[in-house]
Amino acid sequence: MARRPWLCANCGSATAVQESGWVRKCASCGTQHFPRTDPVVIMVVTHGDNLLLGRGASWPEKMYSVLAGFVEPGEDIETAVRREVFEESAIRVGDVTYIASQPWPFPMSLMIGCHGEATTTDITADPKELADARWVSREEAKTILAGAHPDIATPRPGAIAGALIQSWVDRSLFGRAKARSGADGADVRAVQR
């Protein structure tokens, strides 16, 4: 049976949107229902001066991004980064560092931006997940961001993926992580814009 989020999980009665959609309230029993948020890891995976990018199996021809995937129940962020990268590309990841996050409404996700240090470089893309995966140099990534790469389009504006790539290109990725911890006073929210 299909789940009907407009019905109360407590008593089955109709619910109504309140607080501009941040909550639904049951007209019968008064129970409040809050939207579900699914954690997703999105990661800049690097090996030296190279960045791993992938193109989703259903994506347009020139649309590439950093890899991403849902965190499984009971899984920590670091394990999710390593698992997702390996499942999609067969690349092994060692150290993982949290960088920044961004709410993403499609589909009700919290994007958890991380950096993963690759310990292997031979890519085997899972065809169910990726149509292609490749390493790009920092110089290539600059041409992607400038809209001048012949095979890879510029990341869509406003998404954390593009901000993470830009931070890596600018060599400020770890400055973002320090800002999150308050170490250098910079504004980590810039990663989200």
Tab-separated table of C-alpha atoms in Angstrom:
chain	number	residue	atom	x	y	z
A	1	MET	CA	0.000	0.000	0.000
A	2	ALA	CA	1.308	3.466	-0.885
A	3	ARG	CA	2.323	5.694	1.993
A	4	ARG	CA	0.096	8.760	2.301
A	5	PRO	CA	2.016	11.471	4.156
A	6	TRP	CA	-1.082	13.637	4.451
A	7	LEU	CA	-2.619	11.095	6.842
A	8	CYS	CA	-1.662	10.965	10.522
A	9	ALA	CA	0.603	8.044	11.382
A	10	ASN	CA	-0.866	8.079	14.888
A	11	CYS	CA	-4.628	7.895	14.181
A	12	GLY	CA	-5.074	7.860	10.385
A	13	SER	CA	-6.932	11.187	10.185
A	14	ALA	CA	-6.150	13.966	7.724
A	15	THR	CA	-3.274	16.337	8.454
A	16	ALA	CA	-2.876	19.969	7.455
A	17	VAL	CA	0.229	21.934	6.493
A	18	GLN	CA	1.373	24.467	9.091
A	19	GLU	CA	4.343	26.755	9.586
A	20	SER	CA	4.869	27.192	5.830
A	21	GLY	CA	5.242	23.459	5.278
A	22	TRP	CA	7.747	22.740	8.040
A	23	VAL	CA	5.161	20.636	9.864
A	24	ARG	CA	1.857	18.859	9.259
A	25	LYS	CA	-0.615	18.691	12.147
A	26	CYS	CA	-3.375	16.139	12.643
A	27	ALA	CA	-6.794	17.769	12.851
A	28	SER	CA	-8.062	14.922	15.057
A	29	CYS	CA	-5.378	14.062	17.631
A	30	GLY	CA	-3.058	17.078	17.288
A	31	THR	CA	0.080	15.041	16.524
A	32	GLN	CA	2.741	16.988	14.643
A	33	HIS	CA	4.520	15.319	11.734
A	34	PHE	CA	7.833	16.692	10.515
A	35	PRO	CA	9.321	16.103	7.076
A	36	ARG	CA	11.816	13.282	6.787
A	37	THR	CA	15.392	14.217	5.954
A	38	ASP	CA	17.708	11.642	4.390
A	39	PRO	CA	21.485	12.038	4.908
A	40	VAL	CA	23.558	11.928	1.724
A	41	VAL	CA	27.344	12.032	1.497
A	42	ILE	CA	28.787	14.028	-1.385
A	43	MET	CA	32.526	13.875	-1.692
A	44	VAL	CA	35.517	15.411	-3.343
A	45	VAL	CA	37.750	12.374	-3.834
A	46	THR	CA	41.318	13.264	-4.683
A	47	HIS	CA	44.575	11.528	-5.403
A	48	GLY	CA	47.436	13.989	-5.451
A	49	ASP	CA	46.464	16.752	-7.865
A	50	ASN	CA	43.598	14.788	-9.429
A	51	LEU	CA	39.867	14.821	-8.704
A	52	LEU	CA	37.409	11.966	-9.289
A	53	LEU	CA	34.253	12.892	-11.230
A	54	GLY	CA	31.399	10.710	-12.391
A	55	ARG	CA	28.424	10.972	-14.727
A	56	GLY	CA	25.226	9.356	-13.507
A	57	ALA	CA	23.760	6.658	-15.732
A	58	SER	CA	20.666	8.776	-16.479
A	59	TRP	CA	22.390	12.166	-16.688
A	60	PRO	CA	22.889	14.282	-19.830
A	61	GLU	CA	26.061	13.599	-21.812
A	62	LYS	CA	28.339	16.353	-20.405
A	63	MET	CA	26.975	16.462	-16.846
A	64	TYR	CA	29.612	15.258	-14.382
A	65	SER	CA	29.844	15.753	-10.643
A	66	VAL	CA	31.620	14.572	-7.554
A	67	LEU	CA	30.260	11.251	-6.299
A	68	ALA	CA	27.391	11.070	-3.815
A	69	GLY	CA	25.120	8.536	-2.168
A	70	PHE	CA	22.728	7.905	0.689
A	71	VAL	CA	24.004	7.029	4.149
A	72	GLU	CA	22.727	3.585	5.143
A	73	PRO	CA	21.019	3.010	8.527
A	74	GLY	CA	23.625	2.536	11.254
A	75	GLU	CA	26.457	3.798	9.039
A	76	ASP	CA	28.774	6.651	9.989
A	77	ILE	CA	29.672	9.362	7.475
A	78	GLU	CA	33.237	8.153	6.899
A	79	THR	CA	32.097	4.604	6.163
A	80	ALA	CA	29.378	5.894	3.819
A	81	VAL	CA	31.960	7.901	1.859
A	82	ARG	CA	34.254	4.888	1.495
A	83	ARG	CA	31.400	2.502	0.608
A	84	GLU	CA	29.740	4.787	-1.956
A	85	VAL	CA	32.989	5.620	-3.725
A	86	PHE	CA	33.991	1.958	-3.881
A	87	GLU	CA	30.535	0.780	-5.036
A	88	GLU	CA	30.369	3.375	-7.799
A	89	SER	CA	33.986	3.461	-9.003
A	90	ALA	CA	36.016	0.678	-7.307
A	91	ILE	CA	38.278	3.400	-5.869
A	92	ARG	CA	39.422	2.817	-2.289
A	93	VAL	CA	39.355	5.806	0.075
A	94	GLY	CA	41.468	6.260	3.195
A	95	ASP	CA	41.153	9.446	5.248
A	96	VAL	CA	37.796	11.256	5.165
A	97	THR	CA	37.233	14.836	6.334
A	98	TYR	CA	33.907	16.623	6.762
A	99	ILE	CA	33.855	19.957	4.892
A	100	ALA	CA	30.332	21.460	4.832
A	101	SER	CA	26.664	20.600	4.372
A	102	GLN	CA	23.668	21.804	2.380
A	103	PRO	CA	19.963	21.011	2.620
A	104	TRP	CA	18.708	19.705	-0.726
A	105	PRO	CA	14.977	19.320	-1.342
A	106	PHE	CA	15.266	16.653	-4.052
A	107	PRO	CA	14.390	14.281	-2.399
A	108	MET	CA	14.386	15.817	1.114
A	109	SER	CA	18.108	15.320	1.673
A	110	LEU	CA	20.880	16.782	3.765
A	111	MET	CA	24.018	16.801	1.617
A	112	ILE	CA	27.079	16.142	3.801
A	113	GLY	CA	30.132	17.413	1.928
A	114	CYS	CA	33.364	15.544	2.576
A	115	HIS	CA	36.859	15.104	1.231
A	116	GLY	CA	38.146	11.579	0.692
A	117	GLU	CA	41.766	10.693	0.051
A	118	ALA	CA	41.933	7.957	-2.614
A	119	THR	CA	44.370	5.124	-1.961
A	120	THR	CA	43.869	3.543	-5.404
A	121	THR	CA	43.430	5.045	-8.888
A	122	ASP	CA	42.117	2.327	-11.227
A	123	ILE	CA	38.468	3.110	-11.959
A	124	THR	CA	35.836	0.485	-12.695
A	125	ALA	CA	32.525	2.327	-12.965
A	126	ASP	CA	29.386	0.448	-11.883
A	127	PRO	CA	27.165	0.775	-14.981
A	128	LYS	CA	24.022	0.788	-12.829
A	129	GLU	CA	25.312	3.915	-11.061
A	130	LEU	CA	27.652	5.647	-13.488
A	131	ALA	CA	27.859	6.003	-17.248
A	132	ASP	CA	31.438	7.208	-16.835
A	133	ALA	CA	33.984	8.105	-14.174
A	134	ARG	CA	37.313	9.802	-14.645
A	135	TRP	CA	40.140	11.581	-12.935
A	136	VAL	CA	40.614	15.238	-13.864
A	137	SER	CA	43.603	17.384	-13.012
A	138	ARG	CA	43.299	20.637	-11.098
A	139	GLU	CA	43.911	22.501	-14.385
A	140	GLU	CA	41.102	20.553	-16.084
A	141	ALA	CA	38.803	21.318	-13.159
A	142	LYS	CA	39.551	25.024	-13.667
A	143	THR	CA	38.425	24.746	-17.294
A	144	ILE	CA	35.270	22.923	-16.188
A	145	LEU	CA	34.411	25.711	-13.741
A	146	ALA	CA	35.123	28.319	-16.444
A	147	GLY	CA	32.733	26.536	-18.834
A	148	ALA	CA	35.548	25.836	-21.298
A	149	HIS	CA	36.037	22.051	-20.950
A	150	PRO	CA	35.161	20.225	-24.187
A	151	ASP	CA	33.644	17.157	-22.478
A	152	ILE	CA	32.352	18.300	-19.076
A	153	ALA	CA	29.765	20.993	-18.362
A	154	THR	CA	29.991	23.524	-15.534
A	155	PRO	CA	28.288	22.339	-12.318
A	156	ARG	CA	24.825	23.765	-11.742
A	157	PRO	CA	24.824	26.919	-9.631
A	158	GLY	CA	23.798	26.751	-5.992
A	159	ALA	CA	24.735	23.096	-5.500
A	160	ILE	CA	27.331	22.026	-2.960
A	161	ALA	CA	29.069	19.893	-5.610
A	162	GLY	CA	30.240	22.933	-7.545
A	163	ALA	CA	31.257	24.734	-4.358
A	164	LEU	CA	33.320	21.734	-3.229
A	165	ILE	CA	35.038	21.511	-6.624
A	166	GLN	CA	35.726	25.269	-6.579
A	167	SER	CA	37.185	25.031	-3.059
A	168	TRP	CA	39.434	22.158	-4.161
A	169	VAL	CA	40.586	24.080	-7.241
A	170	ASP	CA	41.303	27.149	-5.076
A	171	ARG	CA	43.146	24.968	-2.543
A	172	SER	CA	40.784	26.247	0.154
A	173	LEU	CA	38.939	22.983	0.813
A	174	PHE	CA	40.599	22.430	4.169
A	175	GLY	CA	40.238	26.096	5.041
A	176	ARG	CA	36.489	25.415	4.887
A	177	ALA	CA	36.868	22.551	7.346
A	178	LYS	CA	38.915	24.766	9.677
A	179	ALA	CA	36.272	27.498	9.412
A	180	ARG	CA	33.635	24.993	10.477
A	181	SER	CA	35.689	24.282	13.563
A	182	GLY	CA	36.312	27.996	14.136
A	183	ALA	CA	40.045	27.724	13.535
A	184	ASP	CA	40.445	30.589	11.065
A	185	GLY	CA	37.269	32.680	11.244
A	186	ALA	CA	36.275	32.169	7.576
A	187	ASP	CA	32.618	31.622	6.703
A	188	VAL	CA	31.830	28.003	5.813
A	189	ARG	CA	28.422	29.099	4.486
A	190	ALA	CA	30.242	30.312	1.377
A	191	VAL	CA	30.555	26.644	0.385
A	192	GLN	CA	26.780	26.444	0.214
A	193	ARG	CA	26.275	29.410	-2.102
